[in-house]
């Protein structure tokens, strides 16, 4: 079931196209190809995209909507369902670079978004499209951050929401969804079980008018991730980095950042050159990296374990496309243990003042591993992505005072704290 097709006023989107067989479809709430069952993505009018200038973008708001002329929905501000995320800091990580023996390293820190993860980008685009398609309730299957964002967006828009999560999520992420007052449903199973159930729900009469951001409006949802590529290029002075390291759950974030770099070069907003794309996974859920290491793009599903729950998608839909991006650009993928993830979190915090959630720890630990193996060039300008706030995954790391003293100058002096 789907809501009726409607035109997206002034949008460069002209329809949907299958990533496998290139079959085309009109703009609608559809995520799979009827001919080969491959995933659909947004198809654009390239001539319209080519008319967008740097000045057009720079005149826009200080959020993702400055890139509205490059997105499938939201060109008209009145149509936006949004918390106005984006334009998060790109931090020069000189201390971290020095510790790792790198020349130039940046951290794109998306923990500063309204619900403290990059998911606010994809949800804003997806729900803007969903509203234009006539849906009147918002939903998702989520490992935590997406549920936070959908619930918050729905609350801002005054629209009912229902979000589905695995029963064993981190308490902080559960609270950060429940607080917005929508329905929060914990499923006794993994994220893959949750996602499968949500796919079934979209086919029922009861959920006919419900937009599941990562199911029936997924093509629009995925496009929101491109803004992480656009912003990095703009923040670097309209140029592309030489290397990027990106966390992988479904693999879609990696493919869309790669797509953003390609689009910017194709339409002349940056000088085109190859950006080597590297993917990072947890050893507890590493089906994409495992496939690449085995020399195949056939993903074998796994049962996720480990502390990086936001990346725990055991059957990643975009895995083969992530492998294609990495292979085509000359990058690589690797995975790291829970202990390495914890060390990555603390290393990033100690050297940059950024407290990342476990996905960010995966990226930093994988960066270190890629450097040690010689897969990543320490002399090349590199951007790593932190996609969420460490306060959401406090149980992953332990902290304690370095000293405990009596409230007196003598006690402070005896503890050796005066110099």
Short mmCIF file of C-alpha atoms in Angstrom, two decimals:
data_model
loop_
_atom_site.label_atom_id
_atom_site.label_comp_id
_atom_site.label_asym_id
_atom_site.label_seq_id
_atom_site.Cartn_x
_atom_site.Cartn_y
_atom_site.Cartn_z
CA UNK A 1 0.00 0.00 0.00
CA UNK A 2 1.21 3.53 -0.64
CA UNK A 3 -0.02 7.08 -0.60
CA UNK A 4 -0.86 8.69 -3.95
CA UNK A 5 1.89 10.07 -6.16
CA UNK A 6 2.18 13.88 -6.19
CA UNK A 7 4.61 16.24 -7.91
CA UNK A 8 7.47 17.71 -5.86
CA UNK A 9 7.36 21.39 -6.75
CA UNK A 10 10.70 22.76 -8.04
CA UNK A 11 12.52 19.58 -7.02
CA UNK A 12 15.32 18.30 -9.26
CA UNK A 13 13.97 14.77 -8.62
CA UNK A 14 12.26 13.36 -11.69
CA UNK A 15 11.50 9.86 -10.46
CA UNK A 16 13.00 6.72 -8.97
CA UNK A 17 15.53 4.38 -10.59
CA UNK A 18 16.61 0.84 -9.73
CA UNK A 19 20.22 0.53 -8.65
CA UNK A 20 20.42 -2.92 -10.27
CA UNK A 21 18.50 -2.94 -13.57
CA UNK A 22 18.01 0.83 -14.09
CA UNK A 23 14.22 0.49 -14.42
CA UNK A 24 12.54 3.84 -13.78
CA UNK A 25 9.42 4.74 -11.80
CA UNK A 26 7.53 7.92 -10.95
CA UNK A 27 8.03 9.62 -7.60
CA UNK A 28 6.07 7.58 -5.07
CA UNK A 29 6.36 5.72 -1.77
CA UNK A 30 8.18 2.77 -3.30
CA UNK A 31 11.53 1.34 -2.30
CA UNK A 32 11.95 -1.86 -4.36
CA UNK A 33 11.98 -2.48 -8.10
CA UNK A 34 8.97 -4.43 -9.39
CA UNK A 35 11.10 -6.05 -12.10
CA UNK A 36 14.20 -7.30 -10.25
CA UNK A 37 13.39 -6.45 -6.59
CA UNK A 38 16.50 -4.28 -6.41
CA UNK A 39 16.58 -1.11 -4.28
CA UNK A 40 15.36 2.16 -5.73
CA UNK A 41 17.04 5.53 -5.44
CA UNK A 42 16.12 9.03 -6.53
CA UNK A 43 16.68 9.94 -10.19
CA UNK A 44 17.53 13.60 -10.90
CA UNK A 45 17.33 16.08 -13.75
CA UNK A 46 21.07 16.53 -14.27
CA UNK A 47 20.57 19.72 -16.25
CA UNK A 48 18.72 21.25 -13.31
CA UNK A 49 21.43 20.15 -10.87
CA UNK A 50 24.10 21.66 -13.11
CA UNK A 51 22.51 25.10 -12.75
CA UNK A 52 23.15 25.16 -8.98
CA UNK A 53 26.07 27.44 -8.07
CA UNK A 54 28.22 27.85 -4.99
CA UNK A 55 26.61 31.27 -4.49
CA UNK A 56 23.14 29.68 -4.47
CA UNK A 57 24.22 27.30 -1.71
CA UNK A 58 26.11 29.88 0.34
CA UNK A 59 23.05 32.15 0.33
CA UNK A 60 20.99 29.42 1.98
CA UNK A 61 20.32 28.77 5.68
CA UNK A 62 22.97 27.42 8.04
CA UNK A 63 21.59 23.87 7.91
CA UNK A 64 21.06 21.07 5.41
CA UNK A 65 18.47 23.07 3.48
CA UNK A 66 21.21 25.21 1.91
CA UNK A 67 21.57 22.11 -0.29
CA UNK A 68 17.84 21.88 -1.06
CA UNK A 69 18.43 22.43 -4.81
CA UNK A 70 20.41 19.16 -4.77
CA UNK A 71 17.87 17.16 -2.72
CA UNK A 72 14.64 15.38 -3.72
CA UNK A 73 12.30 17.36 -1.44
CA UNK A 74 12.19 20.59 0.53
CA UNK A 75 13.06 23.22 -2.07
CA UNK A 76 10.02 25.16 -0.83
CA UNK A 77 10.64 25.96 2.88
CA UNK A 78 6.91 25.69 3.59
CA UNK A 79 7.01 21.97 2.79
CA UNK A 80 9.79 21.04 5.21
CA UNK A 81 9.26 18.70 8.14
CA UNK A 82 12.51 19.34 9.95
CA UNK A 83 14.54 20.16 13.02
CA UNK A 84 16.94 22.07 10.71
CA UNK A 85 20.01 19.89 11.29
CA UNK A 86 23.37 20.25 9.63
CA UNK A 87 26.38 22.55 9.29
CA UNK A 88 27.99 20.67 12.15
CA UNK A 89 31.67 21.30 12.95
CA UNK A 90 34.55 20.05 10.84
CA UNK A 91 37.31 19.91 13.44
CA UNK A 92 41.02 20.06 12.64
CA UNK A 93 42.30 17.13 14.69
CA UNK A 94 45.98 18.07 14.96
CA UNK A 95 46.60 16.29 18.28
CA UNK A 96 45.00 13.07 17.05
CA UNK A 97 46.92 13.32 13.78
CA UNK A 98 50.21 13.74 15.64
CA UNK A 99 49.50 10.74 17.86
CA UNK A 100 48.68 8.57 14.85
CA UNK A 101 51.52 9.86 12.68
CA UNK A 102 49.25 11.57 10.15
CA UNK A 103 49.77 14.82 8.29
CA UNK A 104 46.24 16.28 8.04
CA UNK A 105 43.19 14.89 9.81
CA UNK A 106 39.68 16.30 10.26
CA UNK A 107 36.72 15.07 12.32
CA UNK A 108 33.26 15.75 10.94
CA UNK A 109 31.33 15.82 14.22
CA UNK A 110 27.61 15.24 13.76
CA UNK A 111 26.89 14.91 17.46
CA UNK A 112 25.82 18.58 17.39
CA UNK A 113 22.58 17.90 15.51
CA UNK A 114 19.25 18.45 17.33
CA UNK A 115 18.90 14.84 18.52
CA UNK A 116 22.67 14.36 18.56
CA UNK A 117 23.22 12.11 15.55
CA UNK A 118 23.42 12.28 11.78
CA UNK A 119 19.97 10.68 11.58
CA UNK A 120 18.37 14.13 11.80
CA UNK A 121 19.61 14.74 8.25
CA UNK A 122 17.99 11.67 6.73
CA UNK A 123 14.79 12.03 8.74
CA UNK A 124 14.30 15.67 7.70
CA UNK A 125 14.51 14.75 4.02
CA UNK A 126 12.42 11.57 4.38
CA UNK A 127 9.60 13.16 6.34
CA UNK A 128 9.50 16.21 4.09
CA UNK A 129 8.97 13.81 1.19
CA UNK A 130 6.50 11.74 3.21
CA UNK A 131 4.41 14.80 4.02
CA UNK A 132 4.26 15.73 0.33
CA UNK A 133 3.23 12.16 -0.48
CA UNK A 134 0.25 12.45 1.87
CA UNK A 135 1.31 10.37 4.88
CA UNK A 136 -0.09 11.41 8.26
CA UNK A 137 1.90 9.24 10.71
CA UNK A 138 5.67 8.78 10.97
CA UNK A 139 7.50 5.57 11.89
CA UNK A 140 10.76 3.66 11.62
CA UNK A 141 12.71 0.55 12.51
CA UNK A 142 15.70 1.68 14.51
CA UNK A 143 18.82 0.76 16.45
CA UNK A 144 18.22 3.90 18.54
CA UNK A 145 19.34 7.13 16.91
CA UNK A 146 16.77 6.98 14.14
CA UNK A 147 13.98 6.41 16.66
CA UNK A 148 15.14 9.48 18.59
CA UNK A 149 15.02 11.59 15.46
CA UNK A 150 11.69 10.37 14.08
CA UNK A 151 9.99 10.87 17.45
CA UNK A 152 11.42 14.39 17.76
CA UNK A 153 10.51 15.40 14.21
CA UNK A 154 6.97 14.11 14.69
CA UNK A 155 6.62 16.06 17.93
CA UNK A 156 7.80 19.28 16.24
CA UNK A 157 5.41 18.73 13.33
CA UNK A 158 2.47 17.75 15.53
CA UNK A 159 2.17 14.38 13.76
CA UNK A 160 1.66 11.00 15.51
CA UNK A 161 4.65 8.67 15.56
CA UNK A 162 5.32 5.00 16.24
CA UNK A 163 8.91 3.77 16.37
CA UNK A 164 10.11 0.19 16.68
CA UNK A 165 13.37 -0.78 18.40
CA UNK A 166 15.12 -3.94 19.61
CA UNK A 167 14.32 -4.65 23.25
CA UNK A 168 17.98 -4.47 24.38
CA UNK A 169 18.94 -0.94 23.30
CA UNK A 170 21.05 1.34 25.45
CA UNK A 171 18.84 2.99 28.12
CA UNK A 172 19.87 6.48 27.01
CA UNK A 173 18.54 5.92 23.52
CA UNK A 174 15.29 4.45 24.84
CA UNK A 175 14.70 7.50 27.03
CA UNK A 176 15.64 9.85 24.19
CA UNK A 177 12.81 8.40 22.11
CA UNK A 178 10.18 7.99 24.82
CA UNK A 179 10.46 11.59 26.02
CA UNK A 180 8.81 12.94 22.85
CA UNK A 181 5.52 11.25 23.67
CA UNK A 182 4.98 9.06 20.63
CA UNK A 183 4.48 5.30 20.67
CA UNK A 184 7.70 3.38 21.37
CA UNK A 185 7.55 -0.35 20.68
CA UNK A 186 10.33 -2.69 21.86
CA UNK A 187 10.54 -5.90 19.83
CA UNK A 188 11.92 -9.10 21.35
CA UNK A 189 14.55 -9.64 18.70
CA UNK A 190 17.41 -8.04 16.77
CA UNK A 191 17.27 -4.99 14.54
CA UNK A 192 16.88 -7.29 11.55
CA UNK A 193 13.77 -8.78 13.18
CA UNK A 194 12.44 -5.26 13.78
CA UNK A 195 13.10 -4.21 10.20
CA UNK A 196 11.41 -7.32 8.82
CA UNK A 197 8.32 -6.67 10.94
CA UNK A 198 8.15 -3.04 9.81
CA UNK A 199 8.36 -4.12 6.18
CA UNK A 200 5.35 -6.38 6.79
CA UNK A 201 3.45 -3.58 8.54
CA UNK A 202 3.77 -1.28 5.52
CA UNK A 203 1.66 -3.79 3.57
CA UNK A 204 -1.27 -3.70 6.00
CA UNK A 205 -4.38 -1.54 5.78
CA UNK A 206 -3.77 -0.25 9.31
CA UNK A 207 -0.41 1.26 8.30
CA UNK A 208 -1.44 2.47 4.83
CA UNK A 209 -1.01 6.13 5.77
CA UNK A 210 2.17 5.60 7.85
CA UNK A 211 5.54 6.62 6.46
CA UNK A 212 8.31 4.29 7.63
CA UNK A 213 11.31 6.48 6.89
CA UNK A 214 13.69 3.58 6.22
CA UNK A 215 11.18 1.32 4.47
CA UNK A 216 8.51 2.76 2.17
CA UNK A 217 10.14 6.19 1.79
CA UNK A 218 13.70 4.88 1.98
CA UNK A 219 14.88 6.35 -1.37
CA UNK A 220 14.28 9.87 -0.01
CA UNK A 221 15.65 9.03 3.44
CA UNK A 222 18.94 7.80 2.01
CA UNK A 223 19.50 11.02 0.07
CA UNK A 224 19.73 13.03 3.29
CA UNK A 225 23.09 11.41 4.00
CA UNK A 226 24.57 13.19 0.99
CA UNK A 227 24.61 16.43 2.98
CA UNK A 228 27.50 15.01 5.05
CA UNK A 229 29.53 14.95 1.84
CA UNK A 230 28.34 18.35 0.63
CA UNK A 231 29.20 20.02 3.94
CA UNK A 232 32.70 18.60 4.14
CA UNK A 233 33.46 19.85 0.64
CA UNK A 234 32.09 23.31 1.40
CA UNK A 235 33.83 23.51 4.79
CA UNK A 236 37.13 22.63 3.11
CA UNK A 237 36.70 25.59 0.79
CA UNK A 238 34.88 23.79 -2.00
CA UNK A 239 37.35 20.97 -2.43
CA UNK A 240 37.33 17.25 -1.68
CA UNK A 241 39.48 15.42 0.87
CA UNK A 242 41.77 12.64 -0.32
CA UNK A 243 40.48 9.98 2.08
CA UNK A 244 37.41 9.45 4.30
CA UNK A 245 36.60 6.85 6.96
CA UNK A 246 32.89 6.18 7.49
CA UNK A 247 31.04 3.86 9.91
CA UNK A 248 28.87 1.17 8.33
CA UNK A 249 25.60 -0.35 9.50
CA UNK A 250 23.47 -0.88 6.39
CA UNK A 251 26.31 0.59 4.30
CA UNK A 252 24.06 3.33 2.92
CA UNK A 253 25.78 6.24 4.67
CA UNK A 254 29.05 5.34 2.98
CA UNK A 255 27.49 5.02 -0.47
CA UNK A 256 25.68 8.35 -0.20
CA UNK A 257 28.72 10.31 0.96
CA UNK A 258 30.56 8.83 -2.00
CA UNK A 259 27.63 9.82 -4.23
CA UNK A 260 27.73 13.38 -2.88
CA UNK A 261 31.39 13.78 -3.77
CA UNK A 262 30.73 12.43 -7.27
CA UNK A 263 27.75 14.73 -7.80
CA UNK A 264 29.67 17.81 -6.70
CA UNK A 265 32.41 17.02 -9.19
CA UNK A 266 29.99 16.14 -11.99
CA UNK A 267 28.10 19.43 -11.73
CA UNK A 268 31.25 21.52 -11.37
CA UNK A 269 30.96 22.70 -7.76
CA UNK A 270 34.35 21.15 -6.95
CA UNK A 271 37.30 20.08 -9.04
CA UNK A 272 36.86 16.38 -9.59
CA UNK A 273 39.34 13.93 -8.17
CA UNK A 274 39.13 10.54 -6.57
CA UNK A 275 38.29 10.36 -2.86
CA UNK A 276 39.37 7.05 -1.39
CA UNK A 277 36.49 5.72 0.69
CA UNK A 278 37.13 3.50 3.73
CA UNK A 279 34.49 1.66 5.76
CA UNK A 280 34.52 0.81 9.47
CA UNK A 281 32.62 -1.95 11.28
CA UNK A 282 32.54 -3.62 14.67
CA UNK A 283 33.89 -7.16 14.92
CA UNK A 284 30.54 -8.03 16.50
CA UNK A 285 28.71 -7.14 13.26
CA UNK A 286 31.01 -7.07 10.25
CA UNK A 287 29.29 -8.76 7.30
CA UNK A 288 30.26 -6.08 4.77
CA UNK A 289 33.94 -5.95 5.67
CA UNK A 290 34.07 -9.76 5.88
CA UNK A 291 32.70 -10.06 2.35
CA UNK A 292 35.25 -7.57 1.00
CA UNK A 293 38.10 -9.42 2.72
CA UNK A 294 36.86 -12.64 1.12
CA UNK A 295 36.89 -11.03 -2.32
CA UNK A 296 33.14 -11.11 -2.86
CA UNK A 297 30.18 -8.75 -2.80
CA UNK A 298 27.82 -11.46 -1.55
CA UNK A 299 26.86 -10.56 2.00
CA UNK A 300 26.38 -13.40 4.47
CA UNK A 301 24.04 -12.23 7.26
CA UNK A 302 25.30 -12.45 10.84
CA UNK A 303 23.76 -12.28 14.31
CA UNK A 304 25.06 -9.00 15.78
CA UNK A 305 26.90 -8.80 19.09
CA UNK A 306 29.08 -6.21 20.78
CA UNK A 307 28.80 -2.69 22.14
CA UNK A 308 28.40 -0.79 18.85
CA UNK A 309 24.64 -1.31 18.77
CA UNK A 310 23.95 1.59 16.40
CA UNK A 311 25.89 -0.35 13.74
CA UNK A 312 24.31 -3.74 14.50
CA UNK A 313 22.58 -4.54 11.23
CA UNK A 314 23.33 -8.17 10.51
CA UNK A 315 21.79 -8.21 7.02
CA UNK A 316 22.87 -4.86 5.53
CA UNK A 317 20.78 -3.87 2.51
CA UNK A 318 23.41 -1.61 0.95
CA UNK A 319 26.38 -3.86 1.68
CA UNK A 320 27.17 -4.75 -1.96
CA UNK A 321 26.94 -1.08 -2.96
CA UNK A 322 29.29 -0.08 -0.13
CA UNK A 323 31.78 -2.67 -1.39
CA UNK A 324 31.45 -1.22 -4.89
CA UNK A 325 32.17 2.31 -3.61
CA UNK A 326 35.22 1.21 -1.65
CA UNK A 327 36.60 -0.94 -4.46
CA UNK A 328 36.04 1.68 -7.16
CA UNK A 329 37.75 4.45 -5.18
CA UNK A 330 40.73 2.39 -4.04
CA UNK A 331 39.75 2.32 -0.38
CA UNK A 332 39.25 -0.58 2.02
CA UNK A 333 37.20 -1.77 5.01
CA UNK A 334 38.14 -3.20 8.36
CA UNK A 335 36.61 -4.06 11.72
CA UNK A 336 37.60 -3.71 15.37
CA UNK A 337 36.88 -5.35 18.72
CA UNK A 338 34.92 -3.91 21.64
CA UNK A 339 38.14 -3.12 23.50
CA UNK A 340 39.49 -1.31 20.45
CA UNK A 341 36.22 0.63 20.18
CA UNK A 342 36.50 1.77 23.80
CA UNK A 343 40.09 2.82 23.19
CA UNK A 344 38.97 4.71 20.09
CA UNK A 345 36.33 6.62 22.06
CA UNK A 346 38.80 7.68 24.73
CA UNK A 347 41.53 8.52 22.20
CA UNK A 348 39.21 10.83 20.27
CA UNK A 349 37.99 12.48 23.46
CA UNK A 350 41.48 12.96 24.88
CA UNK A 351 42.94 14.45 21.69
CA UNK A 352 40.04 16.46 20.23
CA UNK A 353 37.53 17.11 23.01
CA UNK A 354 34.88 15.14 21.09
CA UNK A 355 32.97 12.47 23.03
CA UNK A 356 31.73 10.01 20.42
CA UNK A 357 29.23 7.21 20.75
CA UNK A 358 30.40 3.69 19.98
CA UNK A 359 30.13 4.18 16.20
CA UNK A 360 32.68 6.99 16.46
CA UNK A 361 34.94 4.70 18.47
CA UNK A 362 34.67 2.16 15.66
CA UNK A 363 35.82 4.79 13.16
CA UNK A 364 38.83 5.94 15.19
CA UNK A 365 39.91 2.38 16.00
CA UNK A 366 39.53 1.37 12.35
CA UNK A 367 41.52 4.42 11.25
CA UNK A 368 44.35 3.29 13.52
CA UNK A 369 44.12 -0.26 12.13
CA UNK A 370 44.11 0.93 8.51
CA UNK A 371 47.21 3.02 9.17
CA UNK A 372 49.00 0.08 10.80
CA UNK A 373 48.21 -2.19 7.85
CA UNK A 374 49.35 0.39 5.29
CA UNK A 375 45.93 0.54 3.64
CA UNK A 376 45.47 4.25 4.45
CA UNK A 377 48.03 6.91 3.54
CA UNK A 378 49.16 8.93 6.58
CA UNK A 379 50.31 11.78 4.28
CA UNK A 380 46.93 12.23 2.58
CA UNK A 381 44.30 14.67 3.88
CA UNK A 382 41.73 12.55 5.71
CA UNK A 383 38.25 13.15 7.13
CA UNK A 384 36.69 10.77 9.64
CA UNK A 385 33.01 10.85 10.56
CA UNK A 386 31.61 10.85 14.10
CA UNK A 387 27.90 10.24 13.69
CA UNK A 388 26.62 10.44 17.27
CA UNK A 389 26.96 11.75 20.81
CA UNK A 390 28.84 9.76 23.47
CA UNK A 391 26.27 10.55 26.16
CA UNK A 392 23.96 8.09 24.38
CA UNK A 393 26.30 5.15 25.02
CA UNK A 394 27.73 5.88 28.46
CA UNK A 395 27.67 2.23 29.44
CA UNK A 396 30.35 1.49 26.83
CA UNK A 397 33.06 3.38 28.73
CA UNK A 398 33.90 3.83 32.38
CA UNK A 399 34.95 7.05 34.08
CA UNK A 400 36.14 7.99 37.55
CA UNK A 401 37.82 10.97 39.26
CA UNK A 402 41.61 10.98 38.99
CA UNK A 403 41.82 12.16 42.62
CA UNK A 404 39.59 12.47 45.65
CA UNK A 405 40.75 14.91 48.36
CA UNK A 406 39.45 16.76 51.40
CA UNK A 407 38.26 20.37 50.85
CA UNK A 408 41.50 22.02 52.00
CA UNK A 409 44.57 23.58 50.41
CA UNK A 410 46.78 21.20 52.39
CA UNK A 411 44.99 18.17 50.96
CA UNK A 412 45.31 19.49 47.43
CA UNK A 413 49.03 20.15 47.98
CA UNK A 414 49.60 16.70 49.47
CA UNK A 415 47.94 15.14 46.41
CA UNK A 416 50.52 16.88 44.23
CA UNK A 417 47.94 18.97 42.39
CA UNK A 418 49.58 22.38 42.71
CA UNK A 419 52.35 21.83 40.24
#
